[in-house]
Coordinates of C-alpha atoms in Angstrom, one line a residue:
M249 CA 112.9 128.7 96.4
E250 CA 112.9 132.5 95.6
K251 CA 111.7 131.7 92.1
Q252 CA 109.0 129.4 93.4
S253 CA 107.8 132.1 95.8
S254 CA 107.6 134.6 92.9
N255 CA 105.6 132.1 90.9
I256 CA 103.2 131.6 93.8
Q257 CA 102.7 135.3 94.2
E258 CA 101.9 135.6 90.5
Q259 CA 99.4 132.8 90.7
E260 CA 97.7 134.4 93.7
I261 CA 97.4 137.7 91.7
D262 CA 96.0 135.7 88.8
I263 CA 93.3 134.2 91.1
I264 CA 92.3 137.6 92.4
N265 CA 92.0 138.8 88.8
R266 CA 89.9 135.8 87.8
L267 CA 87.6 136.2 90.8
T268 CA 87.3 139.9 89.9
D269 CA 86.4 139.1 86.3
N270 CA 83.8 136.5 87.5
V271 CA 82.2 139.0 89.9
M272 CA 82.0 141.7 87.2
T273 CA 80.5 139.2 84.8
A274 CA 77.8 138.2 87.3
K275 CA 77.0 141.8 88.2
S276 CA 77.0 143.4 84.7
K277 CA 73.4 143.7 83.4
P278 CA 72.0 145.7 80.6
G279 CA 71.1 149.2 81.7
R280 CA 70.2 152.6 80.3
G281 CA 73.3 154.3 81.4
R282 CA 76.8 153.6 82.5
P283 CA 79.0 154.7 85.5
K284 CA 80.5 158.1 85.3
G285 CA 83.9 158.1 83.7
S286 CA 83.5 154.7 82.0
V287 CA 84.5 154.2 78.4
S288 CA 81.8 153.5 75.8
R289 CA 82.6 150.7 73.3
T290 CA 80.3 152.3 70.7
K291 CA 82.5 155.3 70.3
K292 CA 85.3 154.1 68.0
S293 CA 87.4 157.1 68.4
K294 CA 88.0 156.7 72.2
N295 CA 91.2 155.2 73.4
V296 CA 91.2 152.3 75.9
K297 CA 94.2 151.8 78.2
T298 CA 95.1 148.1 78.8
S299 CA 96.5 146.7 82.0
A300 CA 99.9 146.6 80.2
G301 CA 99.8 150.4 79.9
Q302 CA 99.2 150.4 76.1
K303 CA 96.5 152.2 74.1
T304 CA 94.3 150.9 71.4
T305 CA 90.9 151.8 70.0
A306 CA 87.7 150.5 71.3
A307 CA 86.9 149.3 67.8
K308 CA 89.8 146.9 67.9
V309 CA 88.6 145.6 71.3
K310 CA 85.1 144.9 69.9
S311 CA 86.3 143.3 66.7
G312 CA 88.7 141.1 68.5
K313 CA 91.8 142.3 66.6
S314 CA 93.7 143.2 69.8
T315 CA 93.7 140.1 71.9
E316 CA 95.8 141.9 74.5
N317 CA 93.1 144.3 75.4
I318 CA 90.5 141.5 76.0
Q319 CA 92.9 139.3 78.0
G320 CA 95.1 141.8 79.8
R321 CA 98.4 140.7 81.2
T322 CA 99.6 139.0 84.3
S323 CA 102.2 140.6 86.6
N324 CA 105.0 138.9 84.6
G325 CA 103.8 140.3 81.3
S326 CA 102.3 137.2 79.8
L327 CA 98.8 137.2 78.4
R328 CA 96.0 136.3 80.9
I329 CA 93.1 134.5 79.3
T330 CA 89.9 134.4 81.4
I331 CA 86.8 132.2 81.1
K332 CA 84.9 135.4 80.3
D333 CA 87.2 136.0 77.3
I334 CA 86.6 132.5 76.0
A335 CA 82.9 132.8 76.4
E336 CA 82.7 136.0 74.5
K337 CA 84.8 134.7 71.6
A338 CA 82.8 131.5 71.4
G339 CA 79.4 133.2 71.8
V340 CA 78.4 131.0 74.8
S341 CA 77.8 131.6 78.5
V342 CA 80.6 131.6 81.1
G343 CA 78.9 128.6 82.7
T344 CA 79.2 126.6 79.5
V345 CA 82.9 127.3 79.2
D346 CA 83.4 126.3 82.9
R347 CA 81.6 123.0 82.2
V348 CA 83.8 122.3 79.2
L349 CA 87.0 123.1 81.0
H350 CA 86.1 120.8 83.9
K351 CA 84.6 118.1 81.7
R352 CA 81.2 118.3 83.2
P353 CA 78.0 117.1 81.5
N354 CA 75.1 119.1 80.0
V355 CA 77.0 120.8 77.2
S356 CA 75.6 120.5 73.7
P357 CA 77.8 119.2 70.9
T358 CA 77.5 122.6 69.1
A359 CA 78.6 124.6 72.2
L360 CA 81.4 122.1 72.9
A361 CA 82.7 122.5 69.4
K362 CA 82.6 126.3 69.6
V363 CA 84.5 126.4 72.9
Q364 CA 87.0 123.8 71.8
K365 CA 87.7 125.8 68.7
I366 CA 88.5 129.0 70.7
L367 CA 90.6 127.0 73.2
D368 CA 92.7 125.6 70.3
E369 CA 93.1 129.1 68.8
L370 CA 94.2 130.6 72.0
N371 CA 96.4 127.6 73.0
Y372 CA 94.6 127.8 76.3
E373 CA 95.7 125.7 79.3
P374 CA 93.6 125.8 82.5
N375 CA 95.4 127.2 85.5
M376 CA 95.3 124.2 87.7
Y377 CA 97.4 125.9 90.3
A378 CA 94.8 128.7 90.8
S379 CA 92.0 126.1 90.7
A380 CA 93.6 124.0 93.4
L381 CA 94.1 127.0 95.6
A382 CA 90.5 128.1 95.1
H383 CA 89.1 124.7 96.1
N384 CA 91.1 124.8 99.4
R385 CA 90.6 121.1 100.1
I386 CA 92.9 118.9 102.2
Y387 CA 94.9 116.1 100.4
T388 CA 96.2 113.2 102.5
F389 CA 98.8 110.9 101.2
H390 CA 99.8 107.7 103.0
C391 CA 103.2 106.0 103.0
L392 CA 103.9 102.3 103.8
M393 CA 107.5 101.5 104.6
P394 CA 109.5 99.1 106.7
R395 CA 109.8 99.6 110.4
H396 CA 113.3 101.1 111.0
E397 CA 115.6 102.5 113.6
S398 CA 116.4 106.2 114.1
E399 CA 119.2 107.6 112.1
A400 CA 118.5 105.0 109.4
Y401 CA 118.1 105.4 105.7
W402 CA 114.3 105.4 105.8
E403 CA 114.4 108.2 108.3
E404 CA 115.8 110.4 105.5
V405 CA 113.0 109.4 103.2
E406 CA 110.5 110.5 105.9
Q407 CA 112.3 113.8 106.3
G408 CA 112.1 114.5 102.6
Q409 CA 108.4 113.7 102.6
K410 CA 107.7 116.1 105.4
K411 CA 109.7 118.8 103.7
C412 CA 107.7 118.5 100.6
C413 CA 104.5 118.8 102.6
E414 CA 105.8 122.1 103.9
A415 CA 106.7 123.3 100.4
R416 CA 103.2 122.3 99.2
R417 CA 101.4 123.7 102.1
D418 CA 99.4 126.0 99.8
F419 CA 97.6 122.9 98.6
N420 CA 97.0 121.5 102.2
V421 CA 99.1 118.4 101.5
H422 CA 99.7 116.0 104.4
I423 CA 101.5 112.7 104.8
Q424 CA 100.8 109.8 107.2
V425 CA 103.4 107.0 107.6
H426 CA 102.7 103.4 108.4
Y427 CA 105.3 100.8 109.2
Y428 CA 105.4 97.0 108.6
K429 CA 107.8 94.4 109.8
R430 CA 110.1 93.2 107.1
N431 CA 108.9 90.0 105.3
D432 CA 105.9 89.8 107.7
E433 CA 102.7 89.4 105.8
V434 CA 100.5 89.9 108.9
T435 CA 101.8 93.5 109.7
F436 CA 102.0 94.3 106.0
T437 CA 98.4 93.3 105.4
R438 CA 97.2 95.1 108.6
Q439 CA 98.8 98.3 107.6
Y440 CA 97.6 98.4 104.0
E441 CA 94.1 97.6 105.1
S442 CA 94.3 100.5 107.5
I443 CA 95.5 102.7 104.6
L444 CA 92.6 101.7 102.3
E445 CA 90.1 102.2 105.0
A446 CA 91.3 105.8 105.4
K447 CA 90.5 106.5 101.6
P448 CA 93.8 108.2 100.8
D449 CA 94.2 110.6 97.9
G450 CA 97.5 108.8 97.0
V451 CA 99.9 106.3 98.4
I452 CA 103.7 105.9 98.5
I453 CA 104.8 102.3 99.0
V454 CA 108.1 100.6 99.8
P455 CA 107.3 97.1 98.5
S456 CA 107.7 93.9 100.3
N457 CA 108.0 90.8 98.1
L458 CA 106.2 90.9 94.8
E459 CA 103.1 88.7 95.8
M460 CA 102.5 90.5 99.1
T461 CA 102.7 93.8 97.4
R462 CA 100.5 92.8 94.5
K463 CA 97.6 92.2 96.8
F464 CA 97.8 95.8 98.0
T465 CA 98.4 97.4 94.6
D466 CA 95.5 95.4 93.0
K467 CA 93.1 96.9 95.5
M468 CA 94.5 100.4 94.9
H469 CA 93.9 100.0 91.1
E470 CA 90.3 98.8 91.8
Q471 CA 89.7 101.9 93.9
N472 CA 91.5 104.3 91.5
I473 CA 94.1 105.3 94.1
P474 CA 97.4 106.4 92.4
F475 CA 100.5 105.1 94.1
I476 CA 104.3 105.6 93.8
M477 CA 107.0 103.0 94.5
L478 CA 110.3 103.6 96.3
D479 CA 113.4 101.4 96.6
S480 CA 112.3 98.5 94.4
Y481 CA 110.9 98.9 90.9
M482 CA 108.1 96.4 90.1
P483 CA 106.7 97.5 86.7
D484 CA 104.2 94.6 86.6
L485 CA 102.3 96.4 89.5
R486 CA 101.8 99.5 87.3
P487 CA 102.7 102.3 89.7
L488 CA 102.2 105.9 88.7
A489 CA 105.9 106.4 89.2
F490 CA 109.1 104.9 90.7
Y491 CA 111.9 106.7 92.5
G492 CA 115.1 105.0 93.3
Q493 CA 118.4 103.9 91.9
D494 CA 118.9 101.5 88.9
S495 CA 119.9 98.7 91.3
F496 CA 121.7 96.6 88.7
A497 CA 123.8 99.5 87.6
S498 CA 124.4 100.5 91.2
G499 CA 125.7 97.0 92.1
Y500 CA 127.9 97.0 89.0
F501 CA 129.3 100.4 89.9
A502 CA 130.0 99.3 93.5
A503 CA 132.1 96.3 92.2
K504 CA 134.0 98.6 89.9
M505 CA 134.8 101.0 92.6
L506 CA 135.8 98.3 95.1
M507 CA 138.2 96.7 92.7
L508 CA 140.1 99.9 92.2
I509 CA 141.6 99.2 95.6
A510 CA 141.1 95.4 96.0
N511 CA 142.3 94.2 92.6
K512 CA 145.4 92.4 94.1
D513 CA 143.3 90.4 96.6
R514 CA 142.5 86.7 96.3
R515 CA 139.3 87.0 98.3
I516 CA 136.7 89.7 99.3
M517 CA 133.9 89.5 101.8
L518 CA 130.3 90.2 100.9
M519 CA 128.3 91.1 104.1
K520 CA 124.6 90.4 103.8
Q521 CA 121.7 90.7 106.2
T522 CA 119.0 88.1 105.6
L523 CA 115.6 87.8 107.1
D524 CA 115.4 84.0 107.2
G525 CA 119.0 82.8 106.5
K526 CA 118.3 83.1 102.8
N527 CA 116.5 86.2 101.6
V528 CA 117.6 89.7 101.9
A529 CA 115.3 92.6 102.8
S530 CA 114.4 93.9 99.4
K531 CA 114.4 93.1 95.7
Q532 CA 116.7 96.1 95.3
Q533 CA 119.5 94.4 97.2
D534 CA 119.0 91.3 95.1
N535 CA 119.4 93.3 91.9
R536 CA 122.5 95.1 93.3
E537 CA 124.1 91.7 94.0
V538 CA 123.3 90.6 90.4
G539 CA 125.0 93.7 89.1
F540 CA 127.9 93.2 91.5
R541 CA 128.5 89.6 90.6
H542 CA 128.1 90.4 86.9
Y543 CA 131.0 92.8 87.0
M544 CA 133.2 90.5 89.1
K545 CA 132.6 87.6 86.7
D546 CA 133.4 89.7 83.7
H547 CA 136.5 91.4 85.1
F548 CA 137.8 89.5 88.1
P549 CA 136.6 85.9 87.8
E550 CA 139.6 84.6 89.8
I551 CA 138.7 86.5 93.0
E552 CA 136.6 84.5 95.5
I553 CA 133.6 86.2 97.1
I554 CA 133.0 84.9 100.6
E555 CA 129.6 85.7 102.2
L556 CA 129.1 86.7 105.8
D557 CA 125.5 86.7 107.0
L558 CA 124.5 89.0 109.9
P559 CA 120.7 88.4 110.2
Y560 CA 118.4 91.3 110.9
E561 CA 117.2 89.8 114.1
S562 CA 120.8 89.3 115.5
T563 CA 121.9 91.2 118.6
R564 CA 125.1 93.2 118.5
R565 CA 126.8 90.5 120.6
E566 CA 125.8 87.8 118.1
C567 CA 127.1 89.9 115.2
T568 CA 130.4 90.5 116.9
A569 CA 130.8 86.8 117.5
R570 CA 130.1 86.0 113.9
M571 CA 132.6 88.6 112.7
E572 CA 135.3 87.4 115.1
R573 CA 134.9 83.9 113.7
F574 CA 134.9 85.1 110.1
F575 CA 138.1 87.2 110.2
A576 CA 139.8 84.4 112.2
A577 CA 139.0 82.0 109.4
Y578 CA 140.0 84.4 106.6
P579 CA 142.9 86.5 107.8
D580 CA 143.8 87.3 104.2
I581 CA 140.6 89.3 103.5
H582 CA 141.3 93.0 103.5
H583 CA 138.3 94.4 101.6
C584 CA 134.6 93.9 102.1
V585 CA 131.4 95.2 100.7
T586 CA 127.8 95.3 101.7
L587 CA 124.9 96.2 99.5
N588 CA 122.7 97.8 102.2
S589 CA 123.0 100.7 104.6
K590 CA 124.6 98.8 107.5
A591 CA 128.3 99.0 106.6
H592 CA 128.8 100.6 110.0
I593 CA 128.2 97.3 111.8
V594 CA 131.4 96.0 110.3
G595 CA 133.1 99.4 110.3
E596 CA 132.6 99.8 114.1
F597 CA 133.8 96.3 114.7
L598 CA 137.0 96.9 112.7
L599 CA 137.7 100.0 114.7
K600 CA 137.1 98.4 118.1
T601 CA 139.3 95.4 117.3
N602 CA 141.9 97.6 115.7
R603 CA 141.9 95.9 112.3
R604 CA 143.3 98.8 110.4
N605 CA 144.2 96.7 107.4
V606 CA 140.6 95.9 106.6
Q607 CA 138.0 98.1 105.1
I608 CA 134.4 97.8 103.9
M609 CA 132.3 99.8 101.4
G610 CA 128.6 100.2 101.5
Y611 CA 125.5 102.3 100.9
D612 CA 123.8 105.4 102.3
M613 CA 125.0 108.6 104.0
V614 CA 123.6 107.8 107.5
E615 CA 125.6 109.3 110.3
K616 CA 127.0 106.1 111.6
N617 CA 128.4 105.2 108.2
A618 CA 129.8 108.7 107.8
E619 CA 131.7 108.5 111.0
C620 CA 133.3 105.2 110.1
L621 CA 134.1 106.7 106.7
R622 CA 135.9 109.6 108.5
Q623 CA 137.9 107.2 110.7
G624 CA 138.9 105.0 107.8
S625 CA 137.1 101.7 108.4
I626 CA 134.7 102.4 105.5
S627 CA 136.5 103.1 102.2
F628 CA 133.5 104.3 100.1
L629 CA 129.8 104.9 100.4
I630 CA 127.3 105.0 97.6
A631 CA 124.6 107.6 98.2
Q632 CA 121.1 106.9 96.9
H633 CA 119.5 110.1 98.0
G634 CA 116.8 109.0 100.4
Y635 CA 115.8 112.5 101.2
M636 CA 115.4 113.3 97.6
Q637 CA 113.3 110.2 97.0
G638 CA 111.0 111.1 99.8
Y639 CA 110.5 114.7 98.6
Y640 CA 110.0 113.8 95.0
S641 CA 107.5 111.0 95.7
V642 CA 105.2 113.4 97.6
D643 CA 105.7 116.1 95.0
A644 CA 104.8 113.7 92.1
L645 CA 101.5 112.8 93.8
A646 CA 100.7 116.4 94.3
R647 CA 101.5 117.3 90.7
A648 CA 99.5 114.4 89.3
I649 CA 96.5 114.5 91.6
I650 CA 96.1 118.3 92.3
L651 CA 97.7 119.9 89.3
K652 CA 96.7 117.2 86.8
K653 CA 100.2 117.0 85.4
I654 CA 101.8 114.0 83.7
V655 CA 104.7 112.7 85.8
T656 CA 107.7 110.8 84.6
P657 CA 107.1 107.1 85.3
V658 CA 110.7 105.9 86.0
N659 CA 113.0 108.3 88.0
Y660 CA 116.4 106.9 88.7
M661 CA 118.4 108.6 91.4
P662 CA 122.1 109.6 90.7
I663 CA 124.8 107.1 91.8
E664 CA 127.3 109.1 93.8
I665 CA 130.4 107.9 95.6
L666 CA 131.5 109.4 98.9
T667 CA 134.9 109.3 100.6
K668 CA 136.3 110.8 103.7
E669 CA 137.6 113.7 101.6
N670 CA 134.2 114.7 100.3
V671 CA 131.7 113.4 102.8
D672 CA 131.4 116.6 104.7
F673 CA 130.5 118.5 101.6
Y674 CA 127.6 116.1 100.7
R675 CA 124.3 118.0 101.0
R676 CA 121.7 115.2 101.6
T677 CA 118.8 117.6 101.9
M678 CA 119.5 119.5 98.7
I679 CA 116.7 119.3 96.1

């Protein structure tokens, strides 16, 4: 953050210098004399002191042999090339250079070629940071995500998004979050229509199923609205970027870690939460299960995987009753896994019923999971860095839209395992 602050200060100094150069360009007109104490460029023997504190002859400045003296230097010592410098070397007006840099019309082919030649020679890159600060406009991004409880995984994503807005406050970046009910086309459609009506500068979307999501993304492509996907990667929808785990690799890793402690078992339990008795909440969970079962088939084909469904719409009492029946039917099960963030539902049940010989592993460092981990009913947690995903998704939109930077299209989050020995050292808000 200290380095970032230093860079911001340097950019602000650069803006002031640019504005000063532009004002001087606008005000300088041919005259009979010059201000007292100024240096004449016609006298070749006079020395000119540059902003870097070096001396050179005025003849070199005029002939262009000393680029430093034309450009000056920024506060960190690098060469500072202004629009005025480019215009002088190309033999065109400052306005022409400005139109070329911003790809505006009304530039003749000859002038364009001259300016481009100088840009190539100087290896010039426009200072988009300074340009964005100078425009001082407001950028509003919208995020569409599932409706969730407090202290849930998606709350971490929101916190990361808000933190990035604070970090990018120089650019006036704001985020508005909209929520849809899982697997409900009515609320999903209503929310994305509201987003489109607001004419967002960019969108972050946690997708529902492929076809529902495609209706939204097609409209964003039609309106040239860049969007980023979280959680589930759907490359066919052509997002600007994706942030999340490689879900197949994550599920494969989860099975490998579980079998370090469950390799002597005959059965393990896979806890799922379905929306309709069949489908889980996201494509990501589907892919994790594919990876999980792939590992089990290759390395432990003899171990039986028994599923327990605790539907999303179930009450706590209903979940408790289902778990009571399950463990009564399978008293030999000692290890369980879930591929979502709700391992604490089983973990809390195991603690309350004093089943100390049973453990579950799951995903996400939410506080309820962490507490079960500390007390021993959860054996492992896999962190997928929701805070980091939220932060980077907003930052990627800012870099692409405001700074005109190219962003990496696929960004997989690290797969990290947490135990009760290291959970208190996990820094979920670290970027």
